[in-house]
Short mmCIF file of C-alpha atoms and ligand atoms in Angstrom, two decimals:
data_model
loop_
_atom_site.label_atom_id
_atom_site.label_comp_id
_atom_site.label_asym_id
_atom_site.label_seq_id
_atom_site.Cartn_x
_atom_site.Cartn_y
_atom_site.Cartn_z
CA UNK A 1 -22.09 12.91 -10.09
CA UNK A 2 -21.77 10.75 -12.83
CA UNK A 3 -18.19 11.35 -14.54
CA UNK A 4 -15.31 8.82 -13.64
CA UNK A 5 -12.40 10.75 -11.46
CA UNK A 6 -9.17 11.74 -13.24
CA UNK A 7 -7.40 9.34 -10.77
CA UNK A 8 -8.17 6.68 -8.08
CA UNK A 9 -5.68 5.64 -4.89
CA UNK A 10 -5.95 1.75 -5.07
CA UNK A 11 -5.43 0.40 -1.22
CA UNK A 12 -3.69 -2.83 -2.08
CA UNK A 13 -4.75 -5.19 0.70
CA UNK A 14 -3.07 -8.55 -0.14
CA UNK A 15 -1.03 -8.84 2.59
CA UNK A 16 -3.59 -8.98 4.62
CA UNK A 17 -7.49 -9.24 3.71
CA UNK A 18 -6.06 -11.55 0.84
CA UNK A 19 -3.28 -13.97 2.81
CA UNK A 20 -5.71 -13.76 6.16
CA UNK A 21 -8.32 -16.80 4.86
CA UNK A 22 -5.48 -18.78 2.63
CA UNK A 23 -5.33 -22.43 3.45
CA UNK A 24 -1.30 -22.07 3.19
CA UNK A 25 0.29 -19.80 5.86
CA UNK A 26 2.74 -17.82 4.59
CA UNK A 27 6.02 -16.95 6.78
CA UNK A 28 7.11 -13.54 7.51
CA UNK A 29 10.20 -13.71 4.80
CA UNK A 30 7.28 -14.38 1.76
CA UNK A 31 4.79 -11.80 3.33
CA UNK A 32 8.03 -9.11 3.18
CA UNK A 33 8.69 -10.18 -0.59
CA UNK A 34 4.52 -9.97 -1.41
CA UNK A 35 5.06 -6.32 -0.16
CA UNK A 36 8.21 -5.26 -1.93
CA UNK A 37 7.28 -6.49 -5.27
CA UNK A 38 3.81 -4.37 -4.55
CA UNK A 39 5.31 -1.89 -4.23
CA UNK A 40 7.92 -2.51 -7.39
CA UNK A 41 4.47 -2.51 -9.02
CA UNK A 42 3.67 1.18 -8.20
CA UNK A 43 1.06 0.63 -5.11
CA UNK A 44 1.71 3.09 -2.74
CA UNK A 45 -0.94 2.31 -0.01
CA UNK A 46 -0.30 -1.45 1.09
CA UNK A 47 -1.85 -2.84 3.88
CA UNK A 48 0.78 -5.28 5.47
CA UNK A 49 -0.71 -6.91 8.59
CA UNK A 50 -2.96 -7.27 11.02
CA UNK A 51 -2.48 -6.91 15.06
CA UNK A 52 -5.13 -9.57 16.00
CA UNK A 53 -5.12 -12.53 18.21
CA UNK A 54 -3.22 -15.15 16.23
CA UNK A 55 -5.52 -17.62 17.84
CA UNK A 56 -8.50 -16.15 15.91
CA UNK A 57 -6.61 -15.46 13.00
CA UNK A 58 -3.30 -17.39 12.35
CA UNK A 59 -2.23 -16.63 8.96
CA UNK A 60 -0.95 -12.71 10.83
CA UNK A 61 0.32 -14.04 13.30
CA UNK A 62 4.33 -12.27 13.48
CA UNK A 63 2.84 -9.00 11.88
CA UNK A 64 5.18 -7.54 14.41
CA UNK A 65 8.15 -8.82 13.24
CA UNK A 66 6.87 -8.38 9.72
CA UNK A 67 6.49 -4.26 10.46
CA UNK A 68 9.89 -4.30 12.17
CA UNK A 69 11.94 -5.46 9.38
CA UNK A 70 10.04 -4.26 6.35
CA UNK A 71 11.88 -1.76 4.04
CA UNK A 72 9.38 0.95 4.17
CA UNK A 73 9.90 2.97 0.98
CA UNK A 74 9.32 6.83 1.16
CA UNK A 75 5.90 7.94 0.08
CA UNK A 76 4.53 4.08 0.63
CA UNK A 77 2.20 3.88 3.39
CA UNK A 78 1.87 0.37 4.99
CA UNK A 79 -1.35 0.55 7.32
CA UNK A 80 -2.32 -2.67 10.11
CA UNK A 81 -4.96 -3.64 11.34
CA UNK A 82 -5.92 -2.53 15.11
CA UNK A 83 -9.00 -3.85 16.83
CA UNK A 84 -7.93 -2.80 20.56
CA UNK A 85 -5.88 -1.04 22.68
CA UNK A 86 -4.02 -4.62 22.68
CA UNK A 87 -3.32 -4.59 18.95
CA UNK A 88 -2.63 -0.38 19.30
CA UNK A 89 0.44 -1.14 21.83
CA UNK A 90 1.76 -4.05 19.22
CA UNK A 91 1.71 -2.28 16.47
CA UNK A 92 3.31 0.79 18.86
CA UNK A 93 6.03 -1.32 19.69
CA UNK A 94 6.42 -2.44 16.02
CA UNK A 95 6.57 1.51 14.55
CA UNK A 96 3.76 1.66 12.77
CA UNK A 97 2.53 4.91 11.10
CA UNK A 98 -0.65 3.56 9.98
CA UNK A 99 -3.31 1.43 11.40
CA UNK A 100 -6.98 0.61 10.66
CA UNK A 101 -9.49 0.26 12.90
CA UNK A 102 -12.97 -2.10 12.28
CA UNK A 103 -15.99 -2.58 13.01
CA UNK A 104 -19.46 -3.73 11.64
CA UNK A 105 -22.93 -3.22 10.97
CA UNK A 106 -24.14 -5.64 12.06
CA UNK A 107 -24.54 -7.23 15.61
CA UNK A 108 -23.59 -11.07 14.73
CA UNK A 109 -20.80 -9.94 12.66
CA UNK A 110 -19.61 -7.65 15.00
CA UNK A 111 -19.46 -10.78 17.84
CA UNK A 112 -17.73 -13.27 15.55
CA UNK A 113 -15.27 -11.34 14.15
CA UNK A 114 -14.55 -9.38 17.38
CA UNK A 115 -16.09 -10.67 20.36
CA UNK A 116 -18.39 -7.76 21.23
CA UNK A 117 -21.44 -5.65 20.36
CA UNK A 118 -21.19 -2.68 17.71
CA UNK A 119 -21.45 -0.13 20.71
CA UNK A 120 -18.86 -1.82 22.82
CA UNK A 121 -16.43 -2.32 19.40
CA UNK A 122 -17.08 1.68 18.49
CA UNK A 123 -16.03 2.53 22.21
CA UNK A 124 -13.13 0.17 21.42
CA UNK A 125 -12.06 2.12 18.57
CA UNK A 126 -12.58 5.35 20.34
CA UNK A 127 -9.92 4.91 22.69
CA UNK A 128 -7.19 3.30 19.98
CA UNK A 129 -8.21 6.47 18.07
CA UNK A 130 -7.57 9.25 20.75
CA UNK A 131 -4.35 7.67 21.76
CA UNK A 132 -2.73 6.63 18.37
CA UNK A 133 -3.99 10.45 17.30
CA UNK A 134 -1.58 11.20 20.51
CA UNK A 135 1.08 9.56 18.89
CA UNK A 136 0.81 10.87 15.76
CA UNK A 137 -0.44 7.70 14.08
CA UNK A 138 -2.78 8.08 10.67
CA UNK A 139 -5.96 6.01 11.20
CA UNK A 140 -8.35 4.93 9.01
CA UNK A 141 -11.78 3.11 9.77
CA UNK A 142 -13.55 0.22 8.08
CA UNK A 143 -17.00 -0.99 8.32
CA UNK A 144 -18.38 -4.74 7.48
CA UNK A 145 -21.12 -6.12 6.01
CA UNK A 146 -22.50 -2.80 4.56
CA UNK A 147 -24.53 -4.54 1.33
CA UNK A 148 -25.54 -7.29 3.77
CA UNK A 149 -24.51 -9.47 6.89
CA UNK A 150 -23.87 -13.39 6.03
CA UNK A 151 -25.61 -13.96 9.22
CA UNK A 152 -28.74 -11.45 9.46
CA UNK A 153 -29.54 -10.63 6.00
CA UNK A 154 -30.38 -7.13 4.61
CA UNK A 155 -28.93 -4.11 6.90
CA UNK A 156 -29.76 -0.67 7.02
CA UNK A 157 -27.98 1.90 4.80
CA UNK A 158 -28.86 4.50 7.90
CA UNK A 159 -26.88 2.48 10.29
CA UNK A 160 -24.11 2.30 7.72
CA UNK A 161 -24.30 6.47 7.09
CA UNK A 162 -24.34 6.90 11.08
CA UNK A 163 -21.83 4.64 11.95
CA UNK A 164 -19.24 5.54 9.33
CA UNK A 165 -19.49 9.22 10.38
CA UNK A 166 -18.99 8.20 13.78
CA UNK A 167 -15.83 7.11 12.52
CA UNK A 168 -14.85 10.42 10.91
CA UNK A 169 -15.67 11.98 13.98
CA UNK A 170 -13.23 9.76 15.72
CA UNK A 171 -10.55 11.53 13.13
CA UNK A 172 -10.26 8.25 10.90
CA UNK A 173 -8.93 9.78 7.62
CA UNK A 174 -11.42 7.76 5.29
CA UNK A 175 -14.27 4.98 5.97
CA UNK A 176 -13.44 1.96 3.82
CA UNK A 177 -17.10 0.75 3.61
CA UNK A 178 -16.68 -2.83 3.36
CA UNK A 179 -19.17 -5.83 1.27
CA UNK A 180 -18.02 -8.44 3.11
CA UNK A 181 -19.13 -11.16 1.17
CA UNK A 182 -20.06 -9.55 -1.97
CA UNK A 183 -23.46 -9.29 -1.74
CA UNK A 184 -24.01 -6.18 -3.07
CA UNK A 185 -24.47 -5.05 -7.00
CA UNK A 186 -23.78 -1.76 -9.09
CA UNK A 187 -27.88 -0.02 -8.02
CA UNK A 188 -27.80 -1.00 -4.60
CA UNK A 189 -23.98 0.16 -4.66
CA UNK A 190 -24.82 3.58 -5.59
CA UNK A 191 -27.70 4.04 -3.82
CA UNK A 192 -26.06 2.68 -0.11
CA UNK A 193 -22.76 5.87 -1.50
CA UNK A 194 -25.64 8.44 -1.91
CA UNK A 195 -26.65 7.64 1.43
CA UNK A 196 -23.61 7.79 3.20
CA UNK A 197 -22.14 10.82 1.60
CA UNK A 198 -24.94 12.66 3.03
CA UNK A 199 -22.99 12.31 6.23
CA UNK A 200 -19.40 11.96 5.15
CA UNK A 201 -17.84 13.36 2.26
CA UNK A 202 -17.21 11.05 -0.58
CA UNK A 203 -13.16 11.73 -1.24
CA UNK A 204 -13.49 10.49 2.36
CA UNK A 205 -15.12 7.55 1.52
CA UNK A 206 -13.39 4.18 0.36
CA UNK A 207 -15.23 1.13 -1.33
CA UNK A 208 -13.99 -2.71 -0.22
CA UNK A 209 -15.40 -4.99 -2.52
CA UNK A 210 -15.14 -8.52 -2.25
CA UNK A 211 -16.13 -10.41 -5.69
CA UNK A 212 -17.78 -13.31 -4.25
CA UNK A 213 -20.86 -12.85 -6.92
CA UNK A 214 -18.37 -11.57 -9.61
CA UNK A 215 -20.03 -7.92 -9.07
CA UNK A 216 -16.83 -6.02 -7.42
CA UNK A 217 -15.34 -4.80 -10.48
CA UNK A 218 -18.50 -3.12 -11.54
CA UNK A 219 -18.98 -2.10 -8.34
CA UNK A 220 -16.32 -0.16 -7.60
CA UNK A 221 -17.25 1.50 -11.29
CA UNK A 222 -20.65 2.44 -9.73
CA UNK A 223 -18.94 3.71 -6.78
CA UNK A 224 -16.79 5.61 -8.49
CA UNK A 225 -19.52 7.33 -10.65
CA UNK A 226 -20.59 7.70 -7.06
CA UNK A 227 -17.99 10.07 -6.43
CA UNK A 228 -15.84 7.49 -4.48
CA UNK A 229 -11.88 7.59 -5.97
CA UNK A 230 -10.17 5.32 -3.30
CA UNK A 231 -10.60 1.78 -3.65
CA UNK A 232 -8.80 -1.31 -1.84
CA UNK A 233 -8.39 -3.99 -4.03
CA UNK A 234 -6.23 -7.32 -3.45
CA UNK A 235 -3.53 -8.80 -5.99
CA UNK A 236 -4.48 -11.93 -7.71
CA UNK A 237 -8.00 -11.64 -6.24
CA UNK A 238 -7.11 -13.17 -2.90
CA UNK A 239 -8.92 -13.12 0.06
CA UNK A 240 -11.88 -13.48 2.55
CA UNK A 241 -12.92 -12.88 5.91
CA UNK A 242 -12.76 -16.02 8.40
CA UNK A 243 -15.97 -15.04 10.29
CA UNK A 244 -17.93 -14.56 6.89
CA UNK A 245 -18.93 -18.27 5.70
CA UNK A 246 -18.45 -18.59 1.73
CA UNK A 247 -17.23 -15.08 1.37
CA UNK A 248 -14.14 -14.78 -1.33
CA UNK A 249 -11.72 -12.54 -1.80
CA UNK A 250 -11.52 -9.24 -2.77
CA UNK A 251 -11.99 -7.69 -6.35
CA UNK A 252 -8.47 -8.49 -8.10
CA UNK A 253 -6.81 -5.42 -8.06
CA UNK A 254 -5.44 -6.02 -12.02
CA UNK A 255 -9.11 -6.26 -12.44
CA UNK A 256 -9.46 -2.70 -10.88
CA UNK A 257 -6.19 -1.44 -12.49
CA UNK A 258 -7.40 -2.89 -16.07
CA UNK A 259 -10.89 -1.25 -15.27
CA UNK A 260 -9.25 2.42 -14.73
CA UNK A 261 -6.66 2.13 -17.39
CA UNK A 262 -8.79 1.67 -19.85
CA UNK A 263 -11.45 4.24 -19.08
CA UNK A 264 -7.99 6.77 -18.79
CA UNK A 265 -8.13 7.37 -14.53
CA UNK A 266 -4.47 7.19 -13.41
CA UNK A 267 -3.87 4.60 -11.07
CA UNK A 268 0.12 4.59 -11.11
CA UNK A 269 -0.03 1.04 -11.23
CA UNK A 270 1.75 -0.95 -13.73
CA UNK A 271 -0.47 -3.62 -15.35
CA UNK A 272 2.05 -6.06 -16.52
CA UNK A 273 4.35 -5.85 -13.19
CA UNK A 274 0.84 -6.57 -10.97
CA UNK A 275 -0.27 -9.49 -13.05
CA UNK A 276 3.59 -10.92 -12.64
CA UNK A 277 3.00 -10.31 -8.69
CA UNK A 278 -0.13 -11.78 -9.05
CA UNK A 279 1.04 -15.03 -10.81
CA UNK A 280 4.03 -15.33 -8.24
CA UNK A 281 1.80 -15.09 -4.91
CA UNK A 282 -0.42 -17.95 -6.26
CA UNK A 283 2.24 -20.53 -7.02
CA UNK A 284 3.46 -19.23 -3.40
CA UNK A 285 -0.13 -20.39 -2.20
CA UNK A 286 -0.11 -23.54 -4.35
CA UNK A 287 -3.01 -22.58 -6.58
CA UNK A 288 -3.99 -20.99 -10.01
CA UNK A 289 -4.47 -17.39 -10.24
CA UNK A 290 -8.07 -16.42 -9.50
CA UNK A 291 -8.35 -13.03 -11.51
CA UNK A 292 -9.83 -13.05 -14.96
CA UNK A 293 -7.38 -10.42 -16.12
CA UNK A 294 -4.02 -11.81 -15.40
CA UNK A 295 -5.44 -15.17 -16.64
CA UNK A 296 -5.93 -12.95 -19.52
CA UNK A 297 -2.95 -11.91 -19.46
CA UNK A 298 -0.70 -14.74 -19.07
CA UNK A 299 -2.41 -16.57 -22.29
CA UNK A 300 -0.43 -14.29 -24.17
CA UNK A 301 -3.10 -12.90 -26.35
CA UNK A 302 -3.37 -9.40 -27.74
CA UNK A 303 -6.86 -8.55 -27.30
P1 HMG B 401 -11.27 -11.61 22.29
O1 HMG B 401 -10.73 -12.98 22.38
O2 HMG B 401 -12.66 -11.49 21.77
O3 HMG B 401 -11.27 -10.94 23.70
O4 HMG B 401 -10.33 -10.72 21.40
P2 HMG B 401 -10.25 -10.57 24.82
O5 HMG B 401 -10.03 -9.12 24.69
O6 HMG B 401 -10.87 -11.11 26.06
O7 HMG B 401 -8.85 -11.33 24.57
C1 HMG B 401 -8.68 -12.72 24.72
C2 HMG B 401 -7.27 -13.10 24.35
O8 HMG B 401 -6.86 -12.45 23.15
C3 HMG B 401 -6.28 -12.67 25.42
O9 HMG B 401 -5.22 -13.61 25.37
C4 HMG B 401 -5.78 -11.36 24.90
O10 HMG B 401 -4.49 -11.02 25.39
C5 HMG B 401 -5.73 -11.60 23.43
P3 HMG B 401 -5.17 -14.86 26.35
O11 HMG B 401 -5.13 -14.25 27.72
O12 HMG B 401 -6.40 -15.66 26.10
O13 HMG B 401 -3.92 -15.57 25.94
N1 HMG B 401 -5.83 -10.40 22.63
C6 HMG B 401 -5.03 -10.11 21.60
N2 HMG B 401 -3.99 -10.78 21.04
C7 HMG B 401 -3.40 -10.21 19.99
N3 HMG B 401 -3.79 -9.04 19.46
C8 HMG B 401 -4.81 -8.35 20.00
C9 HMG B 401 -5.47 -8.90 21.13
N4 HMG B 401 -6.53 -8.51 21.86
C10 HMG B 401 -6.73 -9.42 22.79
N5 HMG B 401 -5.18 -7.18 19.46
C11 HMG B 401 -10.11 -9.60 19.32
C12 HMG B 401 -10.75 -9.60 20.70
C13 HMG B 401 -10.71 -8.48 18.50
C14 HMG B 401 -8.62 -9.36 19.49
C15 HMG B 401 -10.34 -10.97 18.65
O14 HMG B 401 -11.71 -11.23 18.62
C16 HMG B 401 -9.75 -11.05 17.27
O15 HMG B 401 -8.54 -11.03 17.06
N6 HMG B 401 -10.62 -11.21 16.21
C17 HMG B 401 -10.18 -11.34 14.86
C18 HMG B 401 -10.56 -10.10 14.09
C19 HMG B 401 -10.05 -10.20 12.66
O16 HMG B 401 -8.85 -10.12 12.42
N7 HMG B 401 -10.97 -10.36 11.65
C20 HMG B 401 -10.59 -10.40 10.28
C21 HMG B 401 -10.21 -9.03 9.80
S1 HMG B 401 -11.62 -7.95 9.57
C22 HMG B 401 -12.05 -8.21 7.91
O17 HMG B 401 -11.51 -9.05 7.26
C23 HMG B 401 -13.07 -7.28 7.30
C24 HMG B 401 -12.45 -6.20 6.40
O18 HMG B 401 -11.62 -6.78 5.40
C25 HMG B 401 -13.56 -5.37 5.73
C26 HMG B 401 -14.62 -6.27 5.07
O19 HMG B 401 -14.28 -7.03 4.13
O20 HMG B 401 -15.75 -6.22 5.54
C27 HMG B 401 -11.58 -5.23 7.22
MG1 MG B 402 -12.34 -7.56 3.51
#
């Protein structure tokens, strides 16, 4: 394939991916607000939380409160993440419709971030799949470290095919394949997509770019040419992964939404309203904004 899609679904992932590694912890009232004005900016698939141990990751800690009161807006889908049967009963209890289960590619990864083995973690995710399936939940799977594991180097584009099919088996809705720390770059981007859609469909494949090496932009646009039309993307390019030294955050999603617009692929996102949400979280975090584009944007120049 080589034509860009008439439209992409951006997974805004803020909430969580980008407030998870912020020096500033943000209380449940400004998390609520970060949502609501996403959504005010046209995102319609906003990840809101996490149901992890708040020991290991402290910044989601009161995701259940968060998914209790949040004013869940009809056709806006707000999925959490799950790593256990644990985190599947929280986010129960809390009413969630959507949750997203994890795991890696790698075997280090897979024991820092979650405390076991990729074949213990896949059994794991397994049994939150079969029951939240029971209970009607939507699931969707992610994988780590696909262009490369901050610990163990170069991984195998096999692995990543097998295992993200295993997750499609387990009736996860899409595979967000996840660079971790932004290792990868537009050729090796393309080539890992062609690999894995030879096991899993590519409208059922998502791409997670984080921008540490400023490639996620254009590697979402390789993706893309790739077939791939579902990309998650984080407001004011926030972000990171705790377990995944010097990582940063995701690609920006103005940067994504700018990217689209102007090549004509819908995104139903409004440019102007983002960069606003954009500017807002930042002061909220006590820095400048990160992305190039609403930098761009807020110097007030045309072009
Ligand atoms: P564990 O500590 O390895 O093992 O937790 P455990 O099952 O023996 O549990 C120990 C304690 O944690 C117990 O509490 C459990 O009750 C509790 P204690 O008795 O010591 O008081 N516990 C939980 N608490 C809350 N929620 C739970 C839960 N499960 C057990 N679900 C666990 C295993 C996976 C929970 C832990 O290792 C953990 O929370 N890790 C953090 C994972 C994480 O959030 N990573 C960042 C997100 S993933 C990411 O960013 C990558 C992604 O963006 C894609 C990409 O960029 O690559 C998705
Ligand atoms: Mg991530």
């Amino acid at each position: 394939m080589t034509a860009l899609p008439a439209a992409v679904r951006i997974v805004e992932v803020g909430p969580r991916d980008g407030l998870q590694n912020e020096a500033v912890a943000l209380d449940v009232d400004r998390r609520l607000e970060l949502i609501g004005r996403l959504a005010d900016a046209g995102l319609r698939d906003i990840e809101a939380g996490a149901f992890v141990s708040p020991r290991r990751v402290p910044n989601m800690a009161g995701s259940g409160e968060l998914m209790e009161r949040l004013d869940r807006r009809p056709g806006v889908s707000y999925p959490c993440l799950v790593p256990n049967e644990t985190g599947l009963d929280a986010a129960l209890d809390a009413g969630c419709t959507d949750i997203a289960i994890f795991a890696a590619v790698s075997e280090t990864f897979s024991q820092r971030n979650t405390g076991c083995s990729i074949a213990e973690s896949m059994d794991r995710l397994a049994r939150v799949a079969v029951r939240a399936h029971d209970a009607g939940l939507r699931v969707r799977g992610y994988l780590s470290c696909v262009m490369g594991c901050p610990y163990e180097g170069a991984v195998s584009a096999e692995t990543v095919a097998t295992l993200a099919a295993e997750l499609i088996a387990m009736g996860c809705h899409e595979v967000s394949l996840g660079d971790t720390t932004g290792a990868g770059s537009p050729f090796r981007v393309r080539a890992l997509i062609d690999s894995v859609a030879r096991h899993v469909p590519p409208r059922q494949i998502a791409g997670h770019f984080h921008d540490t090496r400023g490639m996620a932009a254009a590697n979402a646009y390789a993706a893309a040419l790739a077939g791939v039309t579902v990309f998650d993307a984080s407001v004011g390019g926030l972000g990171g992964c705790p377990f995944a030294p010097g990582a940063t955050g995701n690609v920006a999603t103005e940067d994504l939404v700018y990217l689209f617009d102007d090549a004509g692929v819908h995104t139903g996102v409004d440019l102007q309203k983002l960069v606003d949400v954009a500017s807002w979280i930042s002061a909220q975090l006590g820095h400048p904004v990160a992305s190039r584009v609403a930098r761009a944007f807020n110097s007030r120049r045309p072009t």
